[in-house]
């Protein structure tokens, strides 16, 4: 019974973290300075499909594809429990859609205001990531892909692989933009994308300094 309660607490904590991240993604979209690497492809899919794929559904589809990519990479080593990433990603996608609706009334005017909103989005995403790590029950598809590649290439450190994956995701978003929109879709890839790639991990580690002891109090010893 204790174990069940413990897992329930962890998943509740993860859900709150996903909500925080979703509002971070929505703010990034509102700022129009470019999405974080993991969101750059969903952002560009919306105009490509003429709005048929909103940010929530696009996020779900892209993340589900990334989970399937993990299956291809790991093959027999893939732990089928990790397929739970797909419903988690679906929940995250719908949370992104809900967050976008919640902040629809926020007006962003000047370039300085764009950066303020973008910075708020980066901080919220980083805070949500730190909660995801603290919950320690399920990763989102992006981090799952990095871990899968590290398993196949153990000599490459997680941080280095994370950068390579982020660069690859942004490259795909840029390619899709030029292929279907005949130019760079600046709401998907801009200076804010580089800021997110550089800052989210660093800020998440800073949040981790107090999130780790909080997790110990909430969940007890690490699993």
Short mmCIF file of C-alpha atoms in Angstrom, two decimals:
data_model
loop_
_atom_site.label_atom_id
_atom_site.label_comp_id
_atom_site.label_asym_id
_atom_site.label_seq_id
_atom_site.Cartn_x
_atom_site.Cartn_y
_atom_site.Cartn_z
CA UNK A 1 0.00 0.00 0.00
CA UNK A 2 2.86 2.33 0.83
CA UNK A 3 4.39 1.68 -2.59
CA UNK A 4 1.09 2.51 -4.32
CA UNK A 5 0.76 5.76 -2.40
CA UNK A 6 4.38 6.59 -3.19
CA UNK A 7 3.87 6.08 -6.92
CA UNK A 8 0.62 8.08 -6.81
CA UNK A 9 2.49 11.00 -5.24
CA UNK A 10 5.23 10.80 -7.87
CA UNK A 11 2.78 10.73 -10.78
CA UNK A 12 0.80 13.63 -9.27
CA UNK A 13 4.05 15.56 -8.96
CA UNK A 14 4.89 14.70 -12.58
CA UNK A 15 1.45 15.92 -13.72
CA UNK A 16 2.00 19.28 -12.01
CA UNK A 17 5.41 19.47 -13.69
CA UNK A 18 3.81 18.80 -17.09
CA UNK A 19 1.31 21.61 -16.45
CA UNK A 20 4.14 24.01 -15.64
CA UNK A 21 6.03 22.96 -18.78
CA UNK A 22 2.89 23.35 -20.90
CA UNK A 23 2.49 26.97 -19.82
CA UNK A 24 6.17 27.48 -20.61
CA UNK A 25 5.62 26.16 -24.14
CA UNK A 26 2.52 28.34 -24.56
CA UNK A 27 4.44 31.43 -23.46
CA UNK A 28 7.23 30.59 -25.89
CA UNK A 29 4.68 30.49 -28.69
CA UNK A 30 3.14 33.77 -27.52
CA UNK A 31 6.58 35.46 -27.53
CA UNK A 32 7.12 34.50 -31.20
CA UNK A 33 10.89 34.36 -30.72
CA UNK A 34 11.14 30.68 -31.54
CA UNK A 35 10.31 27.49 -29.69
CA UNK A 36 12.52 25.27 -27.57
CA UNK A 37 14.21 22.53 -29.67
CA UNK A 38 11.70 19.82 -28.66
CA UNK A 39 8.77 22.11 -29.60
CA UNK A 40 10.26 23.51 -32.82
CA UNK A 41 8.78 20.75 -35.02
CA UNK A 42 5.23 20.96 -33.55
CA UNK A 43 5.36 24.75 -33.93
CA UNK A 44 6.14 24.52 -37.65
CA UNK A 45 3.57 21.76 -38.28
CA UNK A 46 0.70 24.10 -37.37
CA UNK A 47 1.16 26.50 -40.34
CA UNK A 48 2.17 23.62 -42.65
CA UNK A 49 -1.21 21.97 -42.03
CA UNK A 50 -3.06 25.26 -42.29
CA UNK A 51 -3.95 25.14 -38.59
CA UNK A 52 -5.45 21.64 -38.79
CA UNK A 53 -2.78 20.46 -36.34
CA UNK A 54 -2.86 22.77 -33.35
CA UNK A 55 0.09 22.87 -30.98
CA UNK A 56 -1.44 20.25 -28.66
CA UNK A 57 -2.11 17.59 -31.29
CA UNK A 58 1.14 18.36 -33.13
CA UNK A 59 3.09 17.95 -29.88
CA UNK A 60 1.38 14.60 -29.24
CA UNK A 61 2.12 13.28 -32.73
CA UNK A 62 5.76 14.39 -32.77
CA UNK A 63 6.45 12.97 -29.31
CA UNK A 64 4.76 9.67 -30.18
CA UNK A 65 7.01 9.50 -33.24
CA UNK A 66 10.04 10.07 -31.05
CA UNK A 67 8.97 7.18 -28.81
CA UNK A 68 8.70 4.91 -31.87
CA UNK A 69 12.18 6.09 -32.87
CA UNK A 70 13.41 4.84 -29.47
CA UNK A 71 11.93 1.42 -30.29
CA UNK A 72 13.82 1.35 -33.60
CA UNK A 73 17.09 2.43 -31.96
CA UNK A 74 16.98 0.04 -29.00
CA UNK A 75 15.12 -2.87 -30.67
CA UNK A 76 15.23 -5.81 -28.26
CA UNK A 77 16.66 -3.62 -25.50
CA UNK A 78 13.63 -1.36 -25.49
CA UNK A 79 11.65 -1.63 -22.25
CA UNK A 80 8.02 -1.81 -23.26
CA UNK A 81 7.01 -0.02 -20.07
CA UNK A 82 8.46 3.07 -21.76
CA UNK A 83 5.51 3.03 -24.16
CA UNK A 84 3.76 4.82 -21.30
CA UNK A 85 5.63 7.85 -22.63
CA UNK A 86 2.97 8.03 -25.37
CA UNK A 87 -0.05 8.68 -23.08
CA UNK A 88 2.15 11.01 -21.01
CA UNK A 89 3.05 12.88 -24.20
CA UNK A 90 -0.63 12.96 -25.21
CA UNK A 91 -1.52 14.49 -21.84
CA UNK A 92 1.27 17.00 -22.27
CA UNK A 93 0.01 17.91 -25.75
CA UNK A 94 -3.49 18.65 -24.50
CA UNK A 95 -2.07 20.60 -21.56
CA UNK A 96 -0.15 22.74 -24.07
CA UNK A 97 -3.42 23.39 -25.92
CA UNK A 98 -5.16 24.30 -22.64
CA UNK A 99 -2.31 26.60 -21.60
CA UNK A 100 -2.42 28.36 -24.98
CA UNK A 101 -6.14 29.00 -24.45
CA UNK A 102 -5.51 30.31 -20.92
CA UNK A 103 -2.99 32.95 -22.02
CA UNK A 104 -4.81 33.95 -25.23
CA UNK A 105 -5.61 37.36 -23.75
CA UNK A 106 -1.97 38.29 -23.09
CA UNK A 107 -0.80 40.97 -25.53
CA UNK A 108 2.86 41.14 -26.54
CA UNK A 109 4.00 44.32 -28.25
CA UNK A 110 7.61 45.42 -28.23
CA UNK A 111 10.69 43.28 -28.78
CA UNK A 112 11.55 43.74 -25.10
CA UNK A 113 8.14 42.37 -24.10
CA UNK A 114 8.70 39.41 -26.42
CA UNK A 115 11.92 38.62 -24.57
CA UNK A 116 10.23 38.93 -21.17
CA UNK A 117 7.54 36.44 -22.21
CA UNK A 118 10.14 34.19 -23.82
CA UNK A 119 12.27 34.26 -20.65
CA UNK A 120 9.22 33.40 -18.53
CA UNK A 121 8.54 30.47 -20.85
CA UNK A 122 12.12 29.22 -20.55
CA UNK A 123 12.01 29.42 -16.74
CA UNK A 124 8.69 27.55 -16.57
CA UNK A 125 9.92 24.81 -18.91
CA UNK A 126 13.08 24.46 -16.80
CA UNK A 127 11.03 24.30 -13.59
CA UNK A 128 8.78 21.66 -15.11
CA UNK A 129 11.80 19.62 -16.23
CA UNK A 130 13.21 19.71 -12.70
CA UNK A 131 9.87 18.42 -11.39
CA UNK A 132 9.88 15.67 -14.03
CA UNK A 133 13.37 14.59 -12.94
CA UNK A 134 12.40 14.74 -9.24
CA UNK A 135 9.27 12.63 -9.81
CA UNK A 136 11.55 9.97 -11.33
CA UNK A 137 8.79 7.80 -12.79
CA UNK A 138 8.61 8.67 -16.50
CA UNK A 139 10.54 10.88 -18.91
CA UNK A 140 9.10 12.79 -21.82
CA UNK A 141 9.95 11.53 -25.28
CA UNK A 142 12.80 13.97 -25.88
CA UNK A 143 14.77 12.90 -22.82
CA UNK A 144 13.86 9.28 -23.56
CA UNK A 145 15.44 9.59 -27.00
CA UNK A 146 18.64 11.02 -25.51
CA UNK A 147 18.81 8.15 -23.01
CA UNK A 148 18.20 5.60 -25.79
CA UNK A 149 21.03 7.01 -27.89
CA UNK A 150 23.33 7.08 -24.85
CA UNK A 151 22.54 3.40 -24.29
CA UNK A 152 23.59 2.61 -27.86
CA UNK A 153 26.61 4.95 -27.71
CA UNK A 154 27.76 4.73 -24.06
CA UNK A 155 30.94 6.75 -24.70
CA UNK A 156 28.88 9.86 -25.44
CA UNK A 157 27.87 11.76 -22.32
CA UNK A 158 24.23 12.68 -21.72
CA UNK A 159 24.88 16.43 -22.02
CA UNK A 160 26.66 16.03 -25.37
CA UNK A 161 23.96 13.73 -26.71
CA UNK A 162 21.27 16.18 -25.55
CA UNK A 163 22.89 18.94 -27.61
CA UNK A 164 23.13 16.66 -30.66
CA UNK A 165 19.47 15.67 -30.36
CA UNK A 166 18.39 19.31 -29.92
CA UNK A 167 20.38 20.38 -32.98
CA UNK A 168 18.82 17.52 -34.97
CA UNK A 169 15.28 18.51 -33.95
CA UNK A 170 15.86 22.14 -34.90
CA UNK A 171 17.41 21.04 -38.21
CA UNK A 172 14.31 18.98 -39.02
CA UNK A 173 12.07 21.95 -38.15
CA UNK A 174 14.11 24.25 -40.42
CA UNK A 175 14.03 21.69 -43.25
CA UNK A 176 10.24 21.28 -42.96
CA UNK A 177 9.84 25.06 -42.92
CA UNK A 178 11.81 25.55 -46.14
CA UNK A 179 10.26 22.51 -47.82
CA UNK A 180 6.61 23.33 -47.18
CA UNK A 181 6.56 27.07 -46.37
CA UNK A 182 9.35 28.09 -48.78
CA UNK A 183 11.23 29.96 -46.09
CA UNK A 184 12.13 29.94 -42.41
CA UNK A 185 9.09 29.99 -40.12
CA UNK A 186 10.43 32.44 -37.54
CA UNK A 187 7.84 31.53 -34.89
CA UNK A 188 9.44 28.08 -34.80
CA UNK A 189 13.17 28.84 -34.99
CA UNK A 190 14.62 32.16 -33.87
CA UNK A 191 16.91 33.58 -31.23
CA UNK A 192 14.58 32.29 -28.53
CA UNK A 193 15.28 28.74 -29.73
CA UNK A 194 19.01 29.21 -29.09
CA UNK A 195 18.27 30.77 -25.68
CA UNK A 196 16.09 27.81 -24.70
CA UNK A 197 18.69 25.30 -25.88
CA UNK A 198 21.38 27.03 -23.81
CA UNK A 199 19.40 27.96 -20.71
CA UNK A 200 16.73 25.32 -19.96
CA UNK A 201 19.22 22.70 -18.77
CA UNK A 202 21.23 25.17 -16.72
CA UNK A 203 18.15 26.65 -15.03
CA UNK A 204 16.69 23.18 -14.42
CA UNK A 205 19.90 22.21 -12.59
CA UNK A 206 19.59 25.33 -10.44
CA UNK A 207 16.01 24.42 -9.55
CA UNK A 208 17.25 20.92 -8.79
CA UNK A 209 19.28 22.20 -5.81
CA UNK A 210 16.07 22.68 -3.81
CA UNK A 211 13.87 20.28 -5.77
CA UNK A 212 15.96 17.26 -4.75
CA UNK A 213 15.51 17.77 -0.97
CA UNK A 214 11.83 18.54 -1.61
CA UNK A 215 11.53 15.22 -3.40
CA UNK A 216 13.20 13.45 -0.51
CA UNK A 217 10.64 14.90 1.90
CA UNK A 218 7.70 14.06 -0.35
CA UNK A 219 8.72 10.64 -1.58
CA UNK A 220 11.37 9.43 0.86
CA UNK A 221 14.56 7.76 -0.33
CA UNK A 222 15.34 7.48 -4.04
CA UNK A 223 14.02 4.37 -5.78
#
